[in-house]
Amino acid sequence: VPGSSLNDAFNAADFEALARDKLDEGAYGYFAGGAGDERTLRDNIDAYARTTLRPRVLVDVSGASAATTVLGADVSMPLLVAPVAFQRVAHPDGEPGTARAAAAAGTVMCLSTLATASAQEVAEAARGGPRWFQLYCFSDRGVTEALVDQAVDGGYQAIVLTVDAPLLGRRERDLRTGFAIPADLEVPSFSRAIGGRREATLQDMFKLLDQSLTWRDVEMLAEISDLPVVVKGVITSEDARLAVDHGAGAVVVSNHGGRQLDGVPATLDALPEVVDAVDGRVEVYVDGGVRRGTDVATAVALGARAALIGRPVIWALAAGGEEGVARLLGLLRDEVELALALLGCPSPDALGPEHVAAPNRHR
Ligand code: FNR
Ligand code: LAC
């Protein structure tokens, strides 16, 4: 029955099924797909399935709460909304809708540089909601600085610098469908960079980005605003140490949802080495393959301060706009709270490596 479908969605996979029916092939392939043979895309999910939980019983969980903090800001749960480009391709509510749903759920929305709404529009749509701005640096420094200024003016609380995409990964689904953003769907950052509007593929947009970024640019970014610079896309201990040494305010263990270098480890498998290397100096977040409250608990147990989710938010947006995202985040918050209670953890801080067992993973 049309209209009732949203209430029939009880988990992230249900929303994907709904979204698949609504989106055309090009859009679905863009959101769902990964790079190359999509090994890493699959492994991000499989890594959670390889992990088992070790609950403790007879712990008083009567006052249990999933609430925590990220970068010192209160959030209702250790689950944040990852930056995902072109959200109006999924639904006209787009990024403002996602931002309102995240704010209502009490969690952070991270806005992509390649959004189909400006940082200002999103800030106005979700006043008071905690939000971060994801940065891709354009070769034209003026454009990049304008983006950072907009983030500062819009009350964004962090700059999330994505470092795993100096070039675009090879996404064969998009090559096959010829996925492109039509000229009537504005990507404000791109319009600014080219001084107008036109139809463009993601590859066209990436050609305008700076491929020469190095760790020095992390320091520069940290200097041009007072916002913490969160480095997104670190999966080795070497880079984790460099990130901290160059002033990163936090790091996100991410392989871009398996969309960049195919063949890299699942992020859950890379998390312990990054957590070890960072050694508590900054917060560590993780994304990729998180689909359940138990996945969030697993990530936090292994040292993540919070996890982020990408695709499920898009499926919910496609299925039901802002309302869909609100329902998804509500379901996930319930799942996280239940997972914590059944693990014998009154709060996320009570989770530790002892709550997780996996082959090759030693306490
Ligand atoms: C992304 N991701 C991403 N990351 C980023 O830093 N800037 C961006 O604009 C985008 N755009 C984007 C589009 C789409 C369609 C997807 C699926 C992903 C990566 C994203 O932030 C995150 O790392 C992954 O999506 C996490 O994996 P899951 O949750 O999708 O499995
Ligand atoms: C993507 C880019 C926009 O993954 O980050 O599609």
mmCIF file of N, CA and C in Angstrom, residues 211-338:
data_model
loop_
_atom_site.group_PDB
_atom_site.id
_atom_site.type_symbol
_atom_site.label_atom_id
_atom_site.label_comp_id
_atom_site.label_asym_id
_atom_site.label_seq_id
_atom_site.Cartn_x
_atom_site.Cartn_y
_atom_site.Cartn_z
ATOM 1 N N GLN A 211 45.179 17.796 -6.494
ATOM 2 C CA GLN A 211 45.797 16.477 -6.283
ATOM 3 C C GLN A 211 47.142 16.589 -5.580
ATOM 4 N N SER A 212 47.553 17.805 -5.263
ATOM 5 C CA SER A 212 48.902 17.964 -4.707
ATOM 6 C C SER A 212 48.906 18.125 -3.186
ATOM 7 N N LEU A 213 47.771 17.886 -2.562
ATOM 8 C CA LEU A 213 47.703 18.078 -1.094
ATOM 9 C C LEU A 213 48.672 17.152 -0.365
ATOM 10 N N THR A 214 49.270 17.683 0.703
ATOM 11 C CA THR A 214 50.136 16.869 1.559
ATOM 12 C C THR A 214 49.811 17.204 3.012
ATOM 13 N N TRP A 215 50.552 16.582 3.922
ATOM 14 C CA TRP A 215 50.311 16.820 5.350
ATOM 15 C C TRP A 215 50.449 18.291 5.724
ATOM 16 N N ARG A 216 51.281 19.029 4.977
ATOM 17 C CA ARG A 216 51.419 20.464 5.273
ATOM 18 C C ARG A 216 50.093 21.194 5.142
ATOM 19 N N ASP A 217 49.255 20.717 4.187
ATOM 20 C CA ASP A 217 47.957 21.368 3.993
ATOM 21 C C ASP A 217 47.027 21.135 5.182
ATOM 22 N N VAL A 218 47.232 20.033 5.883
ATOM 23 C CA VAL A 218 46.442 19.788 7.099
ATOM 24 C C VAL A 218 46.785 20.874 8.123
ATOM 25 N N GLU A 219 48.078 21.163 8.234
ATOM 26 C CA GLU A 219 48.504 22.217 9.171
ATOM 27 C C GLU A 219 47.967 23.577 8.754
ATOM 28 N N MET A 220 48.043 23.838 7.440
ATOM 29 C CA MET A 220 47.542 25.129 6.939
ATOM 30 C C MET A 220 46.057 25.295 7.229
ATOM 31 N N LEU A 221 45.330 24.221 6.979
ATOM 32 C CA LEU A 221 43.882 24.262 7.227
ATOM 33 C C LEU A 221 43.592 24.511 8.692
ATOM 34 N N ALA A 222 44.369 23.859 9.537
ATOM 35 C CA ALA A 222 44.171 24.033 10.978
ATOM 36 C C ALA A 222 44.422 25.481 11.371
ATOM 37 N N GLU A 223 45.270 26.155 10.579
ATOM 38 C CA GLU A 223 45.586 27.557 10.905
ATOM 39 C C GLU A 223 44.565 28.554 10.365
ATOM 40 N N ILE A 224 43.950 28.253 9.208
ATOM 41 C CA ILE A 224 43.069 29.281 8.613
ATOM 42 C C ILE A 224 41.725 29.418 9.323
ATOM 43 N N SER A 225 41.368 28.450 10.165
ATOM 44 C CA SER A 225 40.154 28.656 10.969
ATOM 45 C C SER A 225 40.397 28.070 12.355
ATOM 46 N N ASP A 226 39.481 28.370 13.259
ATOM 47 C CA ASP A 226 39.633 27.820 14.612
ATOM 48 C C ASP A 226 39.020 26.429 14.723
ATOM 49 N N LEU A 227 38.427 25.949 13.638
ATOM 50 C CA LEU A 227 37.746 24.655 13.721
ATOM 51 C C LEU A 227 38.746 23.503 13.720
ATOM 52 N N PRO A 228 38.444 22.455 14.469
ATOM 53 C CA PRO A 228 39.301 21.273 14.399
ATOM 54 C C PRO A 228 39.254 20.658 13.001
ATOM 55 N N VAL A 229 40.377 20.137 12.552
ATOM 56 C CA VAL A 229 40.441 19.459 11.256
ATOM 57 C C VAL A 229 40.437 17.952 11.513
ATOM 58 N N VAL A 230 39.372 17.328 11.053
ATOM 59 C CA VAL A 230 39.218 15.880 11.204
ATOM 60 C C VAL A 230 39.706 15.242 9.903
ATOM 61 N N VAL A 231 40.698 14.368 9.993
ATOM 62 C CA VAL A 231 41.264 13.772 8.780
ATOM 63 C C VAL A 231 40.542 12.453 8.496
ATOM 64 N N LYS A 232 39.837 12.408 7.368
ATOM 65 C CA LYS A 232 38.987 11.259 7.030
ATOM 66 C C LYS A 232 39.623 10.440 5.914
ATOM 67 N N GLY A 233 39.869 9.160 6.222
ATOM 68 C CA GLY A 233 40.408 8.289 5.184
ATOM 69 C C GLY A 233 41.766 7.728 5.535
ATOM 70 N N VAL A 234 42.017 7.600 6.838
ATOM 71 C CA VAL A 234 43.286 7.040 7.324
ATOM 72 C C VAL A 234 43.047 5.570 7.672
ATOM 73 N N ILE A 235 43.898 4.676 7.165
ATOM 74 C CA ILE A 235 43.712 3.257 7.517
ATOM 75 C C ILE A 235 45.011 2.559 7.915
ATOM 76 N N THR A 236 46.081 3.338 8.117
ATOM 77 C CA THR A 236 47.330 2.727 8.583
ATOM 78 C C THR A 236 47.840 3.447 9.839
ATOM 79 N N SER A 237 48.654 2.726 10.616
ATOM 80 C CA SER A 237 49.237 3.331 11.816
ATOM 81 C C SER A 237 50.180 4.474 11.428
ATOM 82 N N GLU A 238 50.885 4.311 10.303
ATOM 83 C CA GLU A 238 51.824 5.357 9.875
ATOM 84 C C GLU A 238 51.090 6.689 9.659
ATOM 85 N N ASP A 239 50.016 6.618 8.895
ATOM 86 C CA ASP A 239 49.280 7.852 8.612
ATOM 87 C C ASP A 239 48.542 8.374 9.842
ATOM 88 N N ALA A 240 48.124 7.484 10.705
ATOM 89 C CA ALA A 240 47.447 7.926 11.928
ATOM 90 C C ALA A 240 48.403 8.786 12.758
ATOM 91 N N ARG A 241 49.674 8.336 12.860
ATOM 92 C CA ARG A 241 50.667 9.116 13.624
ATOM 93 C C ARG A 241 50.932 10.455 12.953
ATOM 94 N N LEU A 242 51.067 10.427 11.618
ATOM 95 C CA LEU A 242 51.307 11.679 10.888
ATOM 96 C C LEU A 242 50.142 12.653 11.068
ATOM 97 N N ALA A 243 48.940 12.121 11.056
ATOM 98 C CA ALA A 243 47.768 12.991 11.214
ATOM 99 C C ALA A 243 47.844 13.723 12.551
ATOM 100 N N VAL A 244 48.115 12.985 13.610
ATOM 101 C CA VAL A 244 48.194 13.610 14.935
ATOM 102 C C VAL A 244 49.355 14.611 14.965
ATOM 103 N N ASP A 245 50.496 14.210 14.410
ATOM 104 C CA ASP A 245 51.671 15.096 14.414
ATOM 105 C C ASP A 245 51.418 16.392 13.645
ATOM 106 N N HIS A 246 50.541 16.344 12.646
ATOM 107 C CA HIS A 246 50.277 17.540 11.834
ATOM 108 C C HIS A 246 49.028 18.284 12.278
ATOM 109 N N GLY A 247 48.583 18.003 13.475
ATOM 110 C CA GLY A 247 47.536 18.846 14.053
ATOM 111 C C GLY A 247 46.106 18.406 13.821
ATOM 112 N N ALA A 248 45.904 17.175 13.367
ATOM 113 C CA ALA A 248 44.528 16.708 13.195
ATOM 114 C C ALA A 248 43.810 16.726 14.540
ATOM 115 N N GLY A 249 42.550 17.155 14.502
ATOM 116 C CA GLY A 249 41.747 17.174 15.730
ATOM 117 C C GLY A 249 41.099 15.838 16.005
ATOM 118 N N ALA A 250 41.045 14.983 14.993
ATOM 119 C CA ALA A 250 40.496 13.630 15.105
ATOM 120 C C ALA A 250 40.788 12.935 13.785
ATOM 121 N N VAL A 251 40.645 11.621 13.756
ATOM 122 C CA VAL A 251 40.780 10.912 12.484
ATOM 123 C C VAL A 251 39.583 9.993 12.279
ATOM 124 N N VAL A 252 39.228 9.819 11.011
ATOM 125 C CA VAL A 252 38.185 8.856 10.654
ATOM 126 C C VAL A 252 38.849 7.705 9.904
ATOM 127 N N VAL A 253 38.757 6.512 10.481
ATOM 128 C CA VAL A 253 39.207 5.312 9.778
ATOM 129 C C VAL A 253 38.153 5.026 8.712
ATOM 130 N N SER A 254 38.540 5.226 7.460
ATOM 131 C CA SER A 254 37.564 5.113 6.373
ATOM 132 C C SER A 254 38.272 4.685 5.105
ATOM 133 N N ASN A 255 37.609 3.850 4.323
ATOM 134 C CA ASN A 255 38.080 3.575 2.962
ATOM 135 C C ASN A 255 37.044 4.090 1.961
ATOM 136 N N HIS A 256 36.311 5.123 2.399
ATOM 137 C CA HIS A 256 35.360 5.802 1.523
ATOM 138 C C HIS A 256 34.232 4.847 1.098
ATOM 139 N N GLY A 257 33.900 3.949 1.998
ATOM 140 C CA GLY A 257 32.843 2.996 1.670
ATOM 141 C C GLY A 257 33.213 2.098 0.493
ATOM 142 N N GLY A 258 34.517 1.750 0.378
ATOM 143 C CA GLY A 258 34.952 0.853 -0.704
ATOM 144 C C GLY A 258 34.864 1.485 -2.083
ATOM 145 N N ARG A 259 34.897 2.807 -2.139
ATOM 146 C CA ARG A 259 34.703 3.508 -3.416
ATOM 147 C C ARG A 259 35.998 4.045 -4.001
ATOM 148 N N GLN A 260 37.113 3.937 -3.268
ATOM 149 C CA GLN A 260 38.361 4.497 -3.762
ATOM 150 C C GLN A 260 39.351 3.400 -4.154
ATOM 151 N N LEU A 261 40.239 2.990 -3.260
ATOM 152 C CA LEU A 261 41.211 1.949 -3.605
ATOM 153 C C LEU A 261 40.635 0.586 -3.255
ATOM 154 N N ASP A 262 40.263 -0.178 -4.271
ATOM 155 C CA ASP A 262 39.737 -1.507 -3.971
ATOM 156 C C ASP A 262 40.888 -2.400 -3.524
ATOM 157 N N GLY A 263 40.597 -3.290 -2.551
ATOM 158 C CA GLY A 263 41.636 -4.194 -2.065
ATOM 159 C C GLY A 263 42.207 -3.777 -0.724
ATOM 160 N N VAL A 264 41.801 -2.629 -0.210
ATOM 161 C CA VAL A 264 42.257 -2.245 1.133
ATOM 162 C C VAL A 264 41.411 -2.993 2.162
ATOM 163 N N PRO A 265 41.894 -3.087 3.404
ATOM 164 C CA PRO A 265 41.148 -3.835 4.417
ATOM 165 C C PRO A 265 39.803 -3.197 4.755
ATOM 166 N N ALA A 266 38.938 -4.030 5.263
ATOM 167 C CA ALA A 266 37.717 -3.521 5.888
ATOM 168 C C ALA A 266 38.123 -2.541 6.977
ATOM 169 N N THR A 267 37.337 -1.502 7.140
ATOM 170 C CA THR A 267 37.709 -0.501 8.146
ATOM 171 C C THR A 267 37.697 -1.081 9.563
ATOM 172 N N LEU A 268 36.806 -2.024 9.833
ATOM 173 C CA LEU A 268 36.787 -2.608 11.182
ATOM 174 C C LEU A 268 38.118 -3.305 11.466
ATOM 175 N N ASP A 269 38.718 -3.907 10.436
ATOM 176 C CA ASP A 269 40.001 -4.586 10.614
ATOM 177 C C ASP A 269 41.162 -3.603 10.753
ATOM 178 N N ALA A 270 41.024 -2.424 10.153
ATOM 179 C CA ALA A 270 42.084 -1.407 10.254
ATOM 180 C C ALA A 270 41.982 -0.602 11.547
ATOM 181 N N LEU A 271 40.809 -0.612 12.150
ATOM 182 C CA LEU A 271 40.570 0.240 13.328
ATOM 183 C C LEU A 271 41.573 0.008 14.471
ATOM 184 N N PRO A 272 41.822 -1.253 14.880
ATOM 185 C CA PRO A 272 42.724 -1.435 16.035
ATOM 186 C C PRO A 272 44.115 -0.840 15.821
ATOM 187 N N GLU A 273 44.665 -0.965 14.614
ATOM 188 C CA GLU A 273 46.020 -0.421 14.420
ATOM 189 C C GLU A 273 46.017 1.108 14.487
ATOM 190 N N VAL A 274 44.957 1.724 14.019
ATOM 191 C CA VAL A 274 44.887 3.189 14.104
ATOM 192 C C VAL A 274 44.680 3.633 15.558
ATOM 193 N N VAL A 275 43.797 2.929 16.254
ATOM 194 C CA VAL A 275 43.542 3.262 17.669
ATOM 195 C C VAL A 275 44.845 3.133 18.468
ATOM 196 N N ASP A 276 45.600 2.072 18.228
ATOM 197 C CA ASP A 276 46.882 1.884 18.907
ATOM 198 C C ASP A 276 47.839 3.034 18.623
ATOM 199 N N ALA A 277 47.948 3.390 17.344
ATOM 200 C CA ALA A 277 48.913 4.421 16.943
ATOM 201 C C ALA A 277 48.526 5.790 17.507
ATOM 202 N N VAL A 278 47.253 6.080 17.522
ATOM 203 C CA VAL A 278 46.802 7.389 18.005
ATOM 204 C C VAL A 278 46.956 7.478 19.522
ATOM 205 N N ASP A 279 46.790 6.328 20.185
ATOM 206 C CA ASP A 279 47.085 6.212 21.602
ATOM 207 C C ASP A 279 46.366 7.269 22.458
ATOM 208 N N GLY A 280 45.111 7.522 22.129
ATOM 209 C CA GLY A 280 44.307 8.409 22.968
ATOM 210 C C GLY A 280 44.548 9.891 22.771
ATOM 211 N N ARG A 281 45.441 10.274 21.849
ATOM 212 C CA ARG A 281 45.750 11.707 21.693
ATOM 213 C C ARG A 281 44.619 12.487 21.048
ATOM 214 N N VAL A 282 43.889 11.840 20.138
ATOM 215 C CA VAL A 282 42.691 12.464 19.538
ATOM 216 C C VAL A 282 41.624 11.383 19.427
ATOM 217 N N GLU A 283 40.395 11.803 19.142
ATOM 218 C CA GLU A 283 39.332 10.816 18.962
ATOM 219 C C GLU A 283 39.488 10.134 17.603
ATOM 220 N N VAL A 284 39.072 8.876 17.573
ATOM 221 C CA VAL A 284 39.098 8.092 16.334
ATOM 222 C C VAL A 284 37.662 7.694 16.013
ATOM 223 N N TYR A 285 37.236 7.947 14.786
ATOM 224 C CA TYR A 285 35.918 7.495 14.326
ATOM 225 C C TYR A 285 36.129 6.471 13.217
ATOM 226 N N VAL A 286 35.060 5.768 12.879
ATOM 227 C CA VAL A 286 35.184 4.766 11.812
ATOM 228 C C VAL A 286 33.912 4.768 10.982
ATOM 229 N N ASP A 287 34.044 4.540 9.679
ATOM 230 C CA ASP A 287 32.853 4.311 8.860
ATOM 231 C C ASP A 287 33.115 3.217 7.840
ATOM 232 N N GLY A 288 32.006 2.725 7.255
ATOM 233 C CA GLY A 288 32.093 1.666 6.252
ATOM 234 C C GLY A 288 31.437 0.394 6.746
ATOM 235 N N GLY A 289 30.272 0.086 6.215
ATOM 236 C CA GLY A 289 29.632 -1.193 6.526
ATOM 237 C C GLY A 289 28.840 -1.231 7.814
ATOM 238 N N VAL A 290 28.705 -0.099 8.480
ATOM 239 C CA VAL A 290 27.922 -0.063 9.725
ATOM 240 C C VAL A 290 26.437 -0.081 9.363
ATOM 241 N N ARG A 291 25.733 -1.095 9.790
ATOM 242 C CA ARG A 291 24.322 -1.244 9.414
ATOM 243 C C ARG A 291 23.405 -1.528 10.592
ATOM 244 N N ARG A 292 23.961 -1.850 11.743
ATOM 245 C CA ARG A 292 23.203 -2.268 12.919
ATOM 246 C C ARG A 292 23.746 -1.603 14.175
ATOM 247 N N GLY A 293 22.890 -1.545 15.185
ATOM 248 C CA GLY A 293 23.352 -1.056 16.481
ATOM 249 C C GLY A 293 24.486 -1.900 17.031
ATOM 250 N N THR A 294 24.446 -3.197 16.766
ATOM 251 C CA THR A 294 25.533 -4.061 17.242
ATOM 252 C C THR A 294 26.848 -3.727 16.535
ATOM 253 N N ASP A 295 26.763 -3.263 15.265
ATOM 254 C CA ASP A 295 27.995 -2.838 14.571
ATOM 255 C C ASP A 295 28.582 -1.600 15.262
ATOM 256 N N VAL A 296 27.709 -0.681 15.632
ATOM 257 C CA VAL A 296 28.168 0.528 16.321
ATOM 258 C C VAL A 296 28.855 0.135 17.632
ATOM 259 N N ALA A 297 28.221 -0.783 18.369
ATOM 260 C CA ALA A 297 28.808 -1.226 19.646
ATOM 261 C C ALA A 297 30.161 -1.891 19.412
ATOM 262 N N THR A 298 30.267 -2.677 18.353
ATOM 263 C CA THR A 298 31.533 -3.349 18.034
ATOM 264 C C THR A 298 32.627 -2.318 17.754
ATOM 265 N N ALA A 299 32.292 -1.316 16.943
ATOM 266 C CA ALA A 299 33.279 -0.283 16.597
ATOM 267 C C ALA A 299 33.738 0.473 17.848
ATOM 268 N N VAL A 300 32.789 0.807 18.707
ATOM 269 C CA VAL A 300 33.141 1.549 19.922
ATOM 270 C C VAL A 300 33.969 0.658 20.854
ATOM 271 N N ALA A 301 33.603 -0.608 20.929
ATOM 272 C CA ALA A 301 34.365 -1.541 21.777
ATOM 273 C C ALA A 301 35.821 -1.610 21.331
ATOM 274 N N LEU A 302 36.046 -1.494 20.022
ATOM 275 C CA LEU A 302 37.418 -1.590 19.502
ATOM 276 C C LEU A 302 38.117 -0.233 19.443
ATOM 277 N N GLY A 303 37.543 0.767 20.078
ATOM 278 C CA GLY A 303 38.268 2.015 20.269
ATOM 279 C C GLY A 303 37.767 3.219 19.512
ATOM 280 N N ALA A 304 36.701 3.051 18.717
ATOM 281 C CA ALA A 304 36.145 4.229 18.033
ATOM 282 C C ALA A 304 35.321 5.034 19.022
ATOM 283 N N ARG A 305 35.438 6.348 18.946
ATOM 284 C CA ARG A 305 34.571 7.206 19.769
ATOM 285 C C ARG A 305 33.145 7.168 19.213
ATOM 286 N N ALA A 306 33.054 7.062 17.892
ATOM 287 C CA ALA A 306 31.743 6.969 17.225
ATOM 288 C C ALA A 306 31.950 6.355 15.853
ATOM 289 N N ALA A 307 30.861 5.870 15.281
ATOM 290 C CA ALA A 307 30.864 5.387 13.903
ATOM 291 C C ALA A 307 30.042 6.351 13.059
ATOM 292 N N LEU A 308 30.246 6.299 11.756
ATOM 293 C CA LEU A 308 29.424 7.088 10.829
ATOM 294 C C LEU A 308 28.753 6.132 9.847
ATOM 295 N N ILE A 309 27.576 6.534 9.365
ATOM 296 C CA ILE A 309 26.924 5.739 8.311
ATOM 297 C C ILE A 309 26.659 6.592 7.087
ATOM 298 N N GLY A 310 26.886 5.988 5.932
ATOM 299 C CA GLY A 310 26.676 6.659 4.653
ATOM 300 C C GLY A 310 25.443 6.154 3.932
ATOM 301 N N ARG A 311 25.586 5.042 3.243
ATOM 302 C CA ARG A 311 24.514 4.587 2.348
ATOM 303 C C ARG A 311 23.139 4.418 3.005
ATOM 304 N N PRO A 312 23.043 3.835 4.206
ATOM 305 C CA PRO A 312 21.694 3.660 4.763
ATOM 306 C C PRO A 312 20.909 4.972 4.857
ATOM 307 N N VAL A 313 21.621 6.067 5.106
ATOM 308 C CA VAL A 313 20.947 7.369 5.187
ATOM 309 C C VAL A 313 20.369 7.735 3.817
ATOM 310 N N ILE A 314 21.115 7.436 2.785
ATOM 311 C CA ILE A 314 20.638 7.724 1.425
ATOM 312 C C ILE A 314 19.431 6.857 1.081
ATOM 313 N N TRP A 315 19.470 5.594 1.494
ATOM 314 C CA TRP A 315 18.313 4.709 1.219
ATOM 315 C C TRP A 315 17.066 5.248 1.931
ATOM 316 N N ALA A 316 17.255 5.699 3.147
ATOM 317 C CA ALA A 316 16.112 6.220 3.907
ATOM 318 C C ALA A 316 15.606 7.525 3.307
ATOM 319 N N LEU A 317 16.542 8.353 2.849
ATOM 320 C CA LEU A 317 16.162 9.617 2.215
ATOM 321 C C LEU A 317 15.378 9.339 0.932
ATOM 322 N N ALA A 318 15.881 8.413 0.123
ATOM 323 C CA ALA A 318 15.199 8.073 -1.132
ATOM 324 C C ALA A 318 13.814 7.503 -0.832
ATOM 325 N N ALA A 319 13.718 6.710 0.217
ATOM 326 C CA ALA A 319 12.451 6.043 0.535
ATOM 327 C C ALA A 319 11.417 7.007 1.096
ATOM 328 N N GLY A 320 11.860 7.988 1.873
ATOM 329 C CA GLY A 320 10.857 8.819 2.552
ATOM 330 C C GLY A 320 11.317 10.215 2.915
ATOM 331 N N GLY A 321 12.335 10.727 2.214
ATOM 332 C CA GLY A 321 12.797 12.086 2.502
ATOM 333 C C GLY A 321 13.239 12.231 3.952
ATOM 334 N N GLU A 322 13.065 13.457 4.468
ATOM 335 C CA GLU A 322 13.467 13.732 5.855
ATOM 336 C C GLU A 322 12.840 12.730 6.834
ATOM 337 N N GLU A 323 11.562 12.432 6.597
ATOM 338 C CA GLU A 323 10.849 11.513 7.488
ATOM 339 C C GLU A 323 11.492 10.121 7.494
ATOM 340 N N GLY A 324 11.945 9.701 6.328
ATOM 341 C CA GLY A 324 12.617 8.407 6.220
ATOM 342 C C GLY A 324 13.911 8.390 7.022
ATOM 343 N N VAL A 325 14.692 9.470 6.892
ATOM 344 C CA VAL A 325 15.967 9.528 7.624
ATOM 345 C C VAL A 325 15.699 9.574 9.128
ATOM 346 N N ALA A 326 14.660 10.322 9.511
ATOM 347 C CA ALA A 326 14.314 10.389 10.940
ATOM 348 C C ALA A 326 13.963 8.989 11.454
ATOM 349 N N ARG A 327 13.186 8.247 10.655
ATOM 350 C CA ARG A 327 12.816 6.898 11.101
ATOM 351 C C ARG A 327 14.048 5.993 11.209
ATOM 352 N N LEU A 328 14.924 6.054 10.198
ATOM 353 C CA LEU A 328 16.136 5.229 10.229
ATOM 354 C C LEU A 328 16.976 5.541 11.470
ATOM 355 N N LEU A 329 17.219 6.839 11.713
ATOM 356 C CA LEU A 329 18.083 7.198 12.851
ATOM 357 C C LEU A 329 17.434 6.806 14.177
ATOM 358 N N GLY A 330 16.109 6.886 14.241
ATOM 359 C CA GLY A 330 15.407 6.448 15.442
ATOM 360 C C GLY A 330 15.556 4.949 15.665
ATOM 361 N N LEU A 331 15.406 4.194 14.592
ATOM 362 C CA LEU A 331 15.570 2.736 14.697
ATOM 363 C C LEU A 331 16.995 2.386 15.140
ATOM 364 N N LEU A 332 17.965 3.085 14.538
ATOM 365 C CA LEU A 332 19.357 2.768 14.876
ATOM 366 C C LEU A 332 19.685 3.157 16.315
ATOM 367 N N ARG A 333 19.088 4.276 16.757
ATOM 368 C CA ARG A 333 19.343 4.653 18.153
ATOM 369 C C ARG A 333 18.764 3.601 19.096
ATOM 370 N N ASP A 334 17.567 3.115 18.792
ATOM 371 C CA ASP A 334 16.996 2.031 19.605
ATOM 372 C C ASP A 334 17.912 0.806 19.589
ATOM 373 N N GLU A 335 18.427 0.493 18.408
ATOM 374 C CA GLU A 335 19.309 -0.682 18.294
ATOM 375 C C GLU A 335 20.582 -0.504 19.126
ATOM 376 N N VAL A 336 21.158 0.699 19.077
ATOM 377 C CA VAL A 336 22.393 0.941 19.844
ATOM 378 C C VAL A 336 22.101 0.806 21.340
ATOM 379 N N GLU A 337 20.985 1.402 21.776
ATOM 380 C CA GLU A 337 20.643 1.337 23.205
ATOM 381 C C GLU A 337 20.431 -0.101 23.650
ATOM 382 N N LEU A 338 19.748 -0.867 22.816
ATOM 383 C CA LEU A 338 19.502 -2.274 23.154
ATOM 384 C C LEU A 338 20.807 -3.066 23.182
#
